[in-house]
Coordinates of C-alpha atoms and ligand atoms in Angstrom, one line a residue:
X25 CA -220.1 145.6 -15.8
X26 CA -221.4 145.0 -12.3
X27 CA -219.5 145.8 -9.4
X28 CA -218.4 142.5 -8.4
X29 CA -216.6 142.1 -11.9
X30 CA -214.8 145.3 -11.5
X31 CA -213.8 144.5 -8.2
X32 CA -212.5 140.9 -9.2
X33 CA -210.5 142.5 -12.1
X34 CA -208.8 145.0 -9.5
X35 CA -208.2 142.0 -7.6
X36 CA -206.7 140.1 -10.3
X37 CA -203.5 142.2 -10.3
X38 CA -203.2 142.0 -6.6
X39 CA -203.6 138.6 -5.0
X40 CA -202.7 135.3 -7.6
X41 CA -205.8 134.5 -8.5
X42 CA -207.8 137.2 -7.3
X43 CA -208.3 135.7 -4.5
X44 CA -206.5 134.6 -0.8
X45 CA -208.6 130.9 -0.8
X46 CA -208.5 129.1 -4.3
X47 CA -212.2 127.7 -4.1
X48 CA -213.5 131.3 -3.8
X49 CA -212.4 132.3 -7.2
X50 CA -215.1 130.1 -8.9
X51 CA -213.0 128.1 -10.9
X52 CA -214.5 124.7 -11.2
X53 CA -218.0 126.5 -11.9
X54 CA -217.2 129.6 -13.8
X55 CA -218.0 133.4 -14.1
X56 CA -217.6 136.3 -11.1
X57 CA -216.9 135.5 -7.9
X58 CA -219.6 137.8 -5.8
X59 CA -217.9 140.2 -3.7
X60 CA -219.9 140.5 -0.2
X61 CA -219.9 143.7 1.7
X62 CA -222.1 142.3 4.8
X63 CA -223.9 139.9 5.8
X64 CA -227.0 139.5 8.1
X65 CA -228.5 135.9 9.2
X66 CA -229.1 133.4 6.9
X67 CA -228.4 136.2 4.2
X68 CA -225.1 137.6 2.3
X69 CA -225.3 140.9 0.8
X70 CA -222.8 141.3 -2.8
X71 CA -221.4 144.7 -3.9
X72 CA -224.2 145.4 -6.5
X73 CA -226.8 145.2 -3.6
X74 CA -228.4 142.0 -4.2
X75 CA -229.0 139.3 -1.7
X76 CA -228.5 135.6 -1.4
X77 CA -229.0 132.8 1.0
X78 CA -226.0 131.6 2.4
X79 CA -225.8 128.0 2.4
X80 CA -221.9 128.1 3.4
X81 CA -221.9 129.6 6.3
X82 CA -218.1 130.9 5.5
X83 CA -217.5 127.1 5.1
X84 CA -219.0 126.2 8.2
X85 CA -218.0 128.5 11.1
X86 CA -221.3 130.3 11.0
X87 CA -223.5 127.9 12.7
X88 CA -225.6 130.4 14.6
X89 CA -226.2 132.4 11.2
X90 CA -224.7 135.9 10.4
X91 CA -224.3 138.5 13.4
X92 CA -225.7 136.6 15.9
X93 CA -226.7 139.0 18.6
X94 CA -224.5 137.3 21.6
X95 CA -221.8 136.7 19.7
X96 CA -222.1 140.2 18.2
X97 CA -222.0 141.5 21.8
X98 CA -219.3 139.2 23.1
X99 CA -216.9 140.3 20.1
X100 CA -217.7 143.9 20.7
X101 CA -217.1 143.9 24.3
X102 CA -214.0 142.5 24.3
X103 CA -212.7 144.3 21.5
X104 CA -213.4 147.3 24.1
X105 CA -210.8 145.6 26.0
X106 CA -208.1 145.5 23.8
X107 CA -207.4 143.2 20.6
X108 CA -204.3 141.1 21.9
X109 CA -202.2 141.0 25.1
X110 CA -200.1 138.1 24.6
X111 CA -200.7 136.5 28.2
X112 CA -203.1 133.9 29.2
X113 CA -206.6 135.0 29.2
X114 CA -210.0 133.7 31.4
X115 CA -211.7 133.1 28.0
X116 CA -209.2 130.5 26.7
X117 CA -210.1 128.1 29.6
X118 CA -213.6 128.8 29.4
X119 CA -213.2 127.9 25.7
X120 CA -211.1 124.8 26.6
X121 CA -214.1 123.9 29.4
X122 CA -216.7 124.3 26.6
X123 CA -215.1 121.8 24.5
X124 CA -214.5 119.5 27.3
X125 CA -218.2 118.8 28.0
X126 CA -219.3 118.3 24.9
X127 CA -216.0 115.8 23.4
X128 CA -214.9 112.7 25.5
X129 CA -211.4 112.3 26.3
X130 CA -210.1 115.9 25.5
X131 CA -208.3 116.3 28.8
X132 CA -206.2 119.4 27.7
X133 CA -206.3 121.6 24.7
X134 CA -204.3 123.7 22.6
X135 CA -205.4 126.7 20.9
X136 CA -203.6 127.8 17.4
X137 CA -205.4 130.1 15.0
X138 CA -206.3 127.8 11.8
X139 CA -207.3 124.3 10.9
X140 CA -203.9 123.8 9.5
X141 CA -201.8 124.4 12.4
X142 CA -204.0 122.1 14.5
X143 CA -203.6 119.0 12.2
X144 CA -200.0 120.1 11.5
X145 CA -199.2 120.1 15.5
X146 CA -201.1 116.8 15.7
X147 CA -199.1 115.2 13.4
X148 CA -196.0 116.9 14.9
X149 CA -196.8 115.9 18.6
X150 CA -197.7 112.4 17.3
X151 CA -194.7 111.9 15.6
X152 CA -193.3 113.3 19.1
X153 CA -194.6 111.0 21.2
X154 CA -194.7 107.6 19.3
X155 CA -190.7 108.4 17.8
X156 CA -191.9 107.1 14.3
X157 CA -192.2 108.9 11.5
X158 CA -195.1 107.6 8.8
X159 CA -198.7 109.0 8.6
X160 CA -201.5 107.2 7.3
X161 CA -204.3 109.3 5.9
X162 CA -207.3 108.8 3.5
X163 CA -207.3 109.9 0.0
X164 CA -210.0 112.4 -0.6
X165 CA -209.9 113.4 3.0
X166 CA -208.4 117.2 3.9
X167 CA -206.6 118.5 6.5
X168 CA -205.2 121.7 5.7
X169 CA -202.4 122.6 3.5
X170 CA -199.9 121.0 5.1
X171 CA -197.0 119.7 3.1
X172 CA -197.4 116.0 4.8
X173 CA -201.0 115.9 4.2
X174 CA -201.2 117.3 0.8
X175 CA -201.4 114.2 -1.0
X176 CA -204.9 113.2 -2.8
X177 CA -206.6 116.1 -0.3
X178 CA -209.9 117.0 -0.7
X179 CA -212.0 120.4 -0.8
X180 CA -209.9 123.0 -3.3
X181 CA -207.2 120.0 -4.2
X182 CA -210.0 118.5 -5.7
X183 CA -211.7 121.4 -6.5
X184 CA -208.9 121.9 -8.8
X185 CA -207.7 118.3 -9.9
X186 CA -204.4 118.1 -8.7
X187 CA -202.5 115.2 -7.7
X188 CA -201.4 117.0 -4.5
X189 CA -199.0 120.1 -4.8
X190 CA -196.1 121.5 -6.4
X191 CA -193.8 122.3 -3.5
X192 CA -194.0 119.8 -1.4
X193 CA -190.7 117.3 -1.1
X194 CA -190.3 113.6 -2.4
X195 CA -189.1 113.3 1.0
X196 CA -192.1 114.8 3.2
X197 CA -194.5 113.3 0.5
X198 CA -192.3 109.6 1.2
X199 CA -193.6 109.9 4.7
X200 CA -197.8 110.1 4.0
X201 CA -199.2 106.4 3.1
X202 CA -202.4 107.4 1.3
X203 CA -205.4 104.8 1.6
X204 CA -208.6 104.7 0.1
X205 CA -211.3 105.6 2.5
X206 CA -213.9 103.0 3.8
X207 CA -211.4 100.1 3.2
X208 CA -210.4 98.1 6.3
X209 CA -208.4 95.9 4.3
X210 CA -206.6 98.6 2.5
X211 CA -205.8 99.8 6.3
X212 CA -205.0 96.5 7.7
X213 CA -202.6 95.7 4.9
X214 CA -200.4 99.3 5.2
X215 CA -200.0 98.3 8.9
X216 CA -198.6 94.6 8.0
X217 CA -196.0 96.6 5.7
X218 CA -195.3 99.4 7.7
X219 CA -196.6 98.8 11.4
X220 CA -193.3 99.6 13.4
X221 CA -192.8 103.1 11.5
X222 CA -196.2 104.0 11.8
X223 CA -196.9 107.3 14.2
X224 CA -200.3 107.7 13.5
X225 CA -203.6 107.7 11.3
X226 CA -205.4 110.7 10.6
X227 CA -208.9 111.1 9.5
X228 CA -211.4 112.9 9.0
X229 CA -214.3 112.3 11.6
X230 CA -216.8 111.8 8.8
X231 CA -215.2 113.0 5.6
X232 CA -217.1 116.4 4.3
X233 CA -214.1 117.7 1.4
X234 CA -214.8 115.2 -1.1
X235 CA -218.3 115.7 -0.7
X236 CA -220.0 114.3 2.4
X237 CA -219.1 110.4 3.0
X238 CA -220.6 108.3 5.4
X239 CA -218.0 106.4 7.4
X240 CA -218.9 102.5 6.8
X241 CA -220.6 101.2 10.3
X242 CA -217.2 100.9 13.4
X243 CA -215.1 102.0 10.4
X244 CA -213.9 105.2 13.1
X245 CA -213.5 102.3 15.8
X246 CA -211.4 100.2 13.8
X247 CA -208.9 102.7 13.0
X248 CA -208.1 103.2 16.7
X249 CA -208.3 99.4 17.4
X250 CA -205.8 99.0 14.5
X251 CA -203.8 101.6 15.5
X252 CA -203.5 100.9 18.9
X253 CA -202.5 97.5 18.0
X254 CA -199.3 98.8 16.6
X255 CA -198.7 101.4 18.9
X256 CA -199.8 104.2 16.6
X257 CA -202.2 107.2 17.5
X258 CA -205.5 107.7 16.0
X259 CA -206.3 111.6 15.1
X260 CA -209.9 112.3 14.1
X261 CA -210.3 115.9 12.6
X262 CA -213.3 117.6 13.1
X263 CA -212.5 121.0 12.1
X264 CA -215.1 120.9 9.8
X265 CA -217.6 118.3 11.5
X266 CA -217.2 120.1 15.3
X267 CA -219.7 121.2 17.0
X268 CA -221.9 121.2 13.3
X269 CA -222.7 117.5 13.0
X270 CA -223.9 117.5 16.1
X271 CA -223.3 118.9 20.0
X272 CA -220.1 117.1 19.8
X273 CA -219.3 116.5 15.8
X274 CA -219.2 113.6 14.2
X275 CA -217.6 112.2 17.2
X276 CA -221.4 112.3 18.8
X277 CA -223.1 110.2 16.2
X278 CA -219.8 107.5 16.5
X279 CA -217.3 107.1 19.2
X280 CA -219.9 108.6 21.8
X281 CA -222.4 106.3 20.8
X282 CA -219.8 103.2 20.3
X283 CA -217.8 104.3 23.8
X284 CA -214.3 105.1 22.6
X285 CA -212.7 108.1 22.4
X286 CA -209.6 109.0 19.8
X287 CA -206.0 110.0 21.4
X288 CA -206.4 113.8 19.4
X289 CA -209.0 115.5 18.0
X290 CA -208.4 118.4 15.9
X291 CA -211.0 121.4 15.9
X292 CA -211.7 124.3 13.8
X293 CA -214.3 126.2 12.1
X294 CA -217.3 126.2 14.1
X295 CA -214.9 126.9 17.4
X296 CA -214.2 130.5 16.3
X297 CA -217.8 131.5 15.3
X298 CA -216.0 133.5 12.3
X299 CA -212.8 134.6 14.0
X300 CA -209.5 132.4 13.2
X301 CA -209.5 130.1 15.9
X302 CA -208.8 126.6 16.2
X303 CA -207.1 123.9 18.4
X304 CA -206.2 120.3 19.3
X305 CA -207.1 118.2 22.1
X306 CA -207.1 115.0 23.8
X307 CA -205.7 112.6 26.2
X308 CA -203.5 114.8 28.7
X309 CA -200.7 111.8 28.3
X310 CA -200.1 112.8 24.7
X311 CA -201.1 115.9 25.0
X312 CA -198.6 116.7 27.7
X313 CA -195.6 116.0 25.4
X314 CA -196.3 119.6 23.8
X315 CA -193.8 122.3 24.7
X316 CA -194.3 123.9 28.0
X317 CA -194.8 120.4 29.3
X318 CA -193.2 118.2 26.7
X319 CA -190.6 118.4 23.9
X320 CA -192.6 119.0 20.8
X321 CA -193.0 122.5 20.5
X322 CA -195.7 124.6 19.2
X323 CA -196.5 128.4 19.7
X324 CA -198.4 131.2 18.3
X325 CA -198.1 135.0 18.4
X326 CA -202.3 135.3 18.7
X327 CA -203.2 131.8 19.8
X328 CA -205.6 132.1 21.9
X329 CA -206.2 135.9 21.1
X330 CA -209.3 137.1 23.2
X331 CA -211.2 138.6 20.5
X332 CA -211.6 134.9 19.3
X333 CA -212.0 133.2 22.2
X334 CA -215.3 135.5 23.1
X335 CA -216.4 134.9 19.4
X336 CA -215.8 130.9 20.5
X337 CA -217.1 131.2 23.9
X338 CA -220.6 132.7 22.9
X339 CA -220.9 130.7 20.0
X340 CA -220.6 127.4 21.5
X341 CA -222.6 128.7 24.3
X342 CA -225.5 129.5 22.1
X343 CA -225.5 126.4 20.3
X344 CA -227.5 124.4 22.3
X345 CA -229.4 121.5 21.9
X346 CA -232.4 123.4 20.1
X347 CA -230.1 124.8 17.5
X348 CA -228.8 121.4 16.6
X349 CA -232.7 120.0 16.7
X350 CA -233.4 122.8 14.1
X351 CA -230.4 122.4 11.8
X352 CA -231.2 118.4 11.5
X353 CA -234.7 119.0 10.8
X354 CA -233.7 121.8 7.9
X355 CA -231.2 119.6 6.9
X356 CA -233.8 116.8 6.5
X357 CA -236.4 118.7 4.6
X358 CA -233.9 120.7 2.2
X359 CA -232.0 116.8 1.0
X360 CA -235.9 115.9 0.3
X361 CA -236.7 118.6 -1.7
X362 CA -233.6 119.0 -3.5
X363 CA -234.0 115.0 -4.3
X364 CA -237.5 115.7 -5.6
X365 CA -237.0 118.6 -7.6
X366 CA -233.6 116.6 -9.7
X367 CA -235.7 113.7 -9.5
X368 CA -238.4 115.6 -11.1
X369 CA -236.3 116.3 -14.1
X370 CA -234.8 112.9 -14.2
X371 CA -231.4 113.6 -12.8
X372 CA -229.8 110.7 -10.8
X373 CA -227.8 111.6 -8.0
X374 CA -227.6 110.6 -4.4
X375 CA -227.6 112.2 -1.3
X376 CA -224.4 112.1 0.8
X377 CA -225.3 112.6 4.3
X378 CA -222.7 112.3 8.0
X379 CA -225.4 113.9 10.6
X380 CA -226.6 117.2 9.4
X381 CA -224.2 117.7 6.6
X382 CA -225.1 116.7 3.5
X383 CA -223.9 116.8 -0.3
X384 CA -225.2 115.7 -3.3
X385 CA -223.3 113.7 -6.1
X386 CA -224.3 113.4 -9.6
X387 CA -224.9 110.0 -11.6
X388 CA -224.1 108.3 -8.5
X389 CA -227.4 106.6 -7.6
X390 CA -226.7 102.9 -7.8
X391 CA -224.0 102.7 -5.2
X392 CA -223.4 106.2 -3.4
X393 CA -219.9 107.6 -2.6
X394 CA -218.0 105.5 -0.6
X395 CA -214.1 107.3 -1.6
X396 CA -212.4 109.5 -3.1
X397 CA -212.4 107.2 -6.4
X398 CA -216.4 107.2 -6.5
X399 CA -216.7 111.2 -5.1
X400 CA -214.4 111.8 -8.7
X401 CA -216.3 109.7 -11.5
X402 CA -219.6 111.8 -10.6
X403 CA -221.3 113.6 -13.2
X404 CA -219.3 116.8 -11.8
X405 CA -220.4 118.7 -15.0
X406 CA -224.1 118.7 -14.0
X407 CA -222.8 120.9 -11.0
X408 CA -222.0 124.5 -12.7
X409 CA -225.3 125.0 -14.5
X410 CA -227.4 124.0 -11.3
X411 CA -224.9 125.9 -9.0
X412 CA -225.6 129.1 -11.3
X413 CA -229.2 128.6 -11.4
X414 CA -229.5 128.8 -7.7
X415 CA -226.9 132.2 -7.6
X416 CA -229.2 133.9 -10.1
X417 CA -232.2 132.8 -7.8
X418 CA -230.8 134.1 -4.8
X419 CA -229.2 131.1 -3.3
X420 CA -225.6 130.9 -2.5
X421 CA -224.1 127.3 -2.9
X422 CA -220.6 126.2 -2.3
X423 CA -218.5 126.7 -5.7
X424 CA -217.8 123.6 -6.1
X425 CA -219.4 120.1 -6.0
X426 CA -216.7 118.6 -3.4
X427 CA -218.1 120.9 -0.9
X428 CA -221.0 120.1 2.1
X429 CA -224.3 122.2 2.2
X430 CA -224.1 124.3 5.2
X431 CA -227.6 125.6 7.1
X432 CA -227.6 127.6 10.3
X433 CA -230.0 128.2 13.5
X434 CA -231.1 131.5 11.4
X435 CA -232.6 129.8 8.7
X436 CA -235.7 129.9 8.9
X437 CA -239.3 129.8 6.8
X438 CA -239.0 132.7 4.5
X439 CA -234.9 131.9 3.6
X440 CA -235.9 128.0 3.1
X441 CA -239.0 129.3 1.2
X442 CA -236.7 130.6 -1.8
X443 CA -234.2 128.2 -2.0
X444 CA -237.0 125.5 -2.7
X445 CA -238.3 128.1 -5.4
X446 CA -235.2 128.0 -6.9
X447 CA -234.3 124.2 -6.7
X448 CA -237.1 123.2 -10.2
X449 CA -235.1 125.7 -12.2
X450 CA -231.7 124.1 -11.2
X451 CA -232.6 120.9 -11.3
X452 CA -233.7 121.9 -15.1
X453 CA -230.4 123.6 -15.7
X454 CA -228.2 120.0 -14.4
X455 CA -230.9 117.9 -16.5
X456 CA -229.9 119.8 -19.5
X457 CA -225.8 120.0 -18.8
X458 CA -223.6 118.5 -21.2
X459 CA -220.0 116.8 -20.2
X460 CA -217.1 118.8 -21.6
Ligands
LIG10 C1 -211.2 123.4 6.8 C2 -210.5 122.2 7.2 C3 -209.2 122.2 7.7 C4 -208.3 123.4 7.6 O1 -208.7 124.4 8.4 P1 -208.2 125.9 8.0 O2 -208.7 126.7 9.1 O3 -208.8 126.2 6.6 O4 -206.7 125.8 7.9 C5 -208.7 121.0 8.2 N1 -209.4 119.9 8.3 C6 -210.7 119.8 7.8 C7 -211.5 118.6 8.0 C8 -211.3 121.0 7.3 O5 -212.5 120.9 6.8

């Protein structure tokens, strides 16, 4: 038995699952989760010593690689300081100042510690400030597990192929209208029906749980045109798309090319460098209406804490323009080669790209992935066998097919150099998967 295995069967008995994150226990792909003890650049080390290159990055936070020397040196100097005073701290403005430049129309921010409170308090403030109560959001599309949002999520909702959760009210699900994604019509008719009750529509800034989807050309534009037409708010998450799909998300490539801005953006992963930070921003009307200022209230016990905000501060400060140069061109040359090498053995696919993120899809060649509907009648089964193939060759993939490929500014020749080793034998092991 290897390590890993004994660990998972300790863990088994202690956490449902085995696990505190669903996705992590392998469920869609089968066998042993690895168990990491550390982890070094683009490399993860497992508890029976052997090594693997980390094409997650923890699910996206760890842009700059693994123990990044500045960051390393931030965190450990502040930790000398003390882990949490629960005051205001210099760091959370500097973090607050950091986002500023890089995202247009964030004119105040608020820090929480996780994806899900930020969308949650976005929802909340929106509901706050327009006095309506209905939420449009995209099937496919994830946003945390909040109850609201749910319905026909992405990432380990559709990991696992459930409709949405057990848990959550009639009543709270009542208040989610769930649209396909890339449909303007589909939009345009929900705001005929439902206009007037409408507080807000919340989307992913290019959607990156259902696979990677590339938002149709002004799609982003005409969701806050439509909105604002019926006095509704337009939130575009980037938890998972900030400050990864470019200097300034998703956002970067769209609405700061296009010159608009959303009324909230919701940040997350990338923000903390690895420590549980997160936050929501935008125009300083809206934003205003949160508690000190306003009547929707939000708080947090360690929002804000200043471990995280150095972790956020020297991450974001190290990601400059060269980092995001090299993570495109890595991007580029790994969705060639892993093209060629399951083209090479016959496999269609395509190649699911928003900016540097990318995810493949099985069988899907003829007309991409557009929505949820086309992300879930791939050829998911090819997925396991090529997602072992790469574990065994030292490569570790997402474990699941819904997931985005995540490279860092520490990737470099020799990490790249055995993933493309490995890719021939995985594209063999797909070729040669049967369905269920
Ligand atoms: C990961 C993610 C979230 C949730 O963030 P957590 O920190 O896991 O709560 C929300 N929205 C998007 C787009 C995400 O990818």
């Amino acid at each position: 038995m290897t390590t890993s295995e004994e660990l998972f069967n300790r863990a088994k008995n202690l956490m449902p699952g085995g696990v505190n994150s669903p996705v992590r226990a392998f469920g869609s792909v089968g066998g042993t989760p690895r168990f990491m003890v550390s982890a070094e650049g683009p490399y993860l080390h497992d508890a029976d010593g052997r090594d693997y290159v980390d094409l997650v990055g923890s699910w996206g936070p760890m842009l700059l690689g693994h123990k990044h020397p500045a960051v390393q040196d931030a965190v450990h100097a502040a930790v000398d300081k003390g882990l949490s005073f629960g005051t205001s701290t210099p760091d959370e403005s500097a973090l607050a100042e950091l986002v500023m430049q890089r995202f247009g129309g964030v004119d105040r921010l608020r820090m929480v510690s996780t994806g899900t409170e930020a969308t949650m308090t976005a929802v909340r403030l929106a509901r706050g400030y327009t006095g309506r109560d209905l939420i449009v959001k995209f099937a496919g599309c994830y946003h945390g597990h909040l109850d609201s949002l749910l319905a026909s999520a992405g990432s380990g909702v559709a990991t696992l192929a459930l409709p949405g959760s057990a848990g959550v009210t009639a009543a709270t699900a009542g208040e989610t209208l769930v649209v396909p994604y890339n449909d303007p019509e589909a939009v345009t008719e929900v705001f005929s029906e439902y206009g007037d009750r409408i507080a807000a529509i919340i989307t992913e800034s290019a959607p990156a749980n259902m696979g990677v989807v590339t938002p149709g050309e002004g799609f982003n534009k005409f969701l806050l045109d439509t909105a604002h037409a019926h006095g509704a708010l337009l939130i575009v998450d980037e938890v998972l798309t900030g400050f990864r799909a470019s200097d300034a998300g998703y956002w970067g490539l769209s609405g700061r090319v296009e010159d608009w801005t959303p009324d909230l953006y919701t940040f997350g992963k990338v923000i903390g460098g690895g420590l549980p930070t997160a936050g929501l921003g935008g125009r300083a009307e809206v934003m205003d209406y949160l508690a000190p200022t306003g009547p929707v209230y939000q708080a947090g016990t360690l929002s804000g804490n200043p471990i995280a905000m150095a972790a956020g501060v020297a991450t974001l400060t190290h990601a400059t323009a060269e980092v995001y140069a090299h993570i495109d061109a890595l991007s580029l040359e790994l969705q060639e080669a892993v093209s060629a090498a399951l083209n090479a053995e016959g496999v269609d696919h395509s190649i699911q790209t928003a900016g540097n993120l990318f995810s493949v899809a099985f069988g899907t060649s003829q007309h991409g992935v557009k929505n949820y509907a086309d992300a879930q009648a791939q050829d998911a089964y090819r997925y396991a066998p090529f997602f072992h193939s790469m574990l065994e060759s030292g490569v570790y993939l997402a474990p699941s097919v819904f997931e985005a490929w995540f490279l860092s500014a520490a990737h470099d020749d020799v990490a790249m150099e055995r993933v493309y080793e490995a890719l021939p034998a995985a594209a063999r092991a797909a070729a040669s998967a049967q369905p269920a």
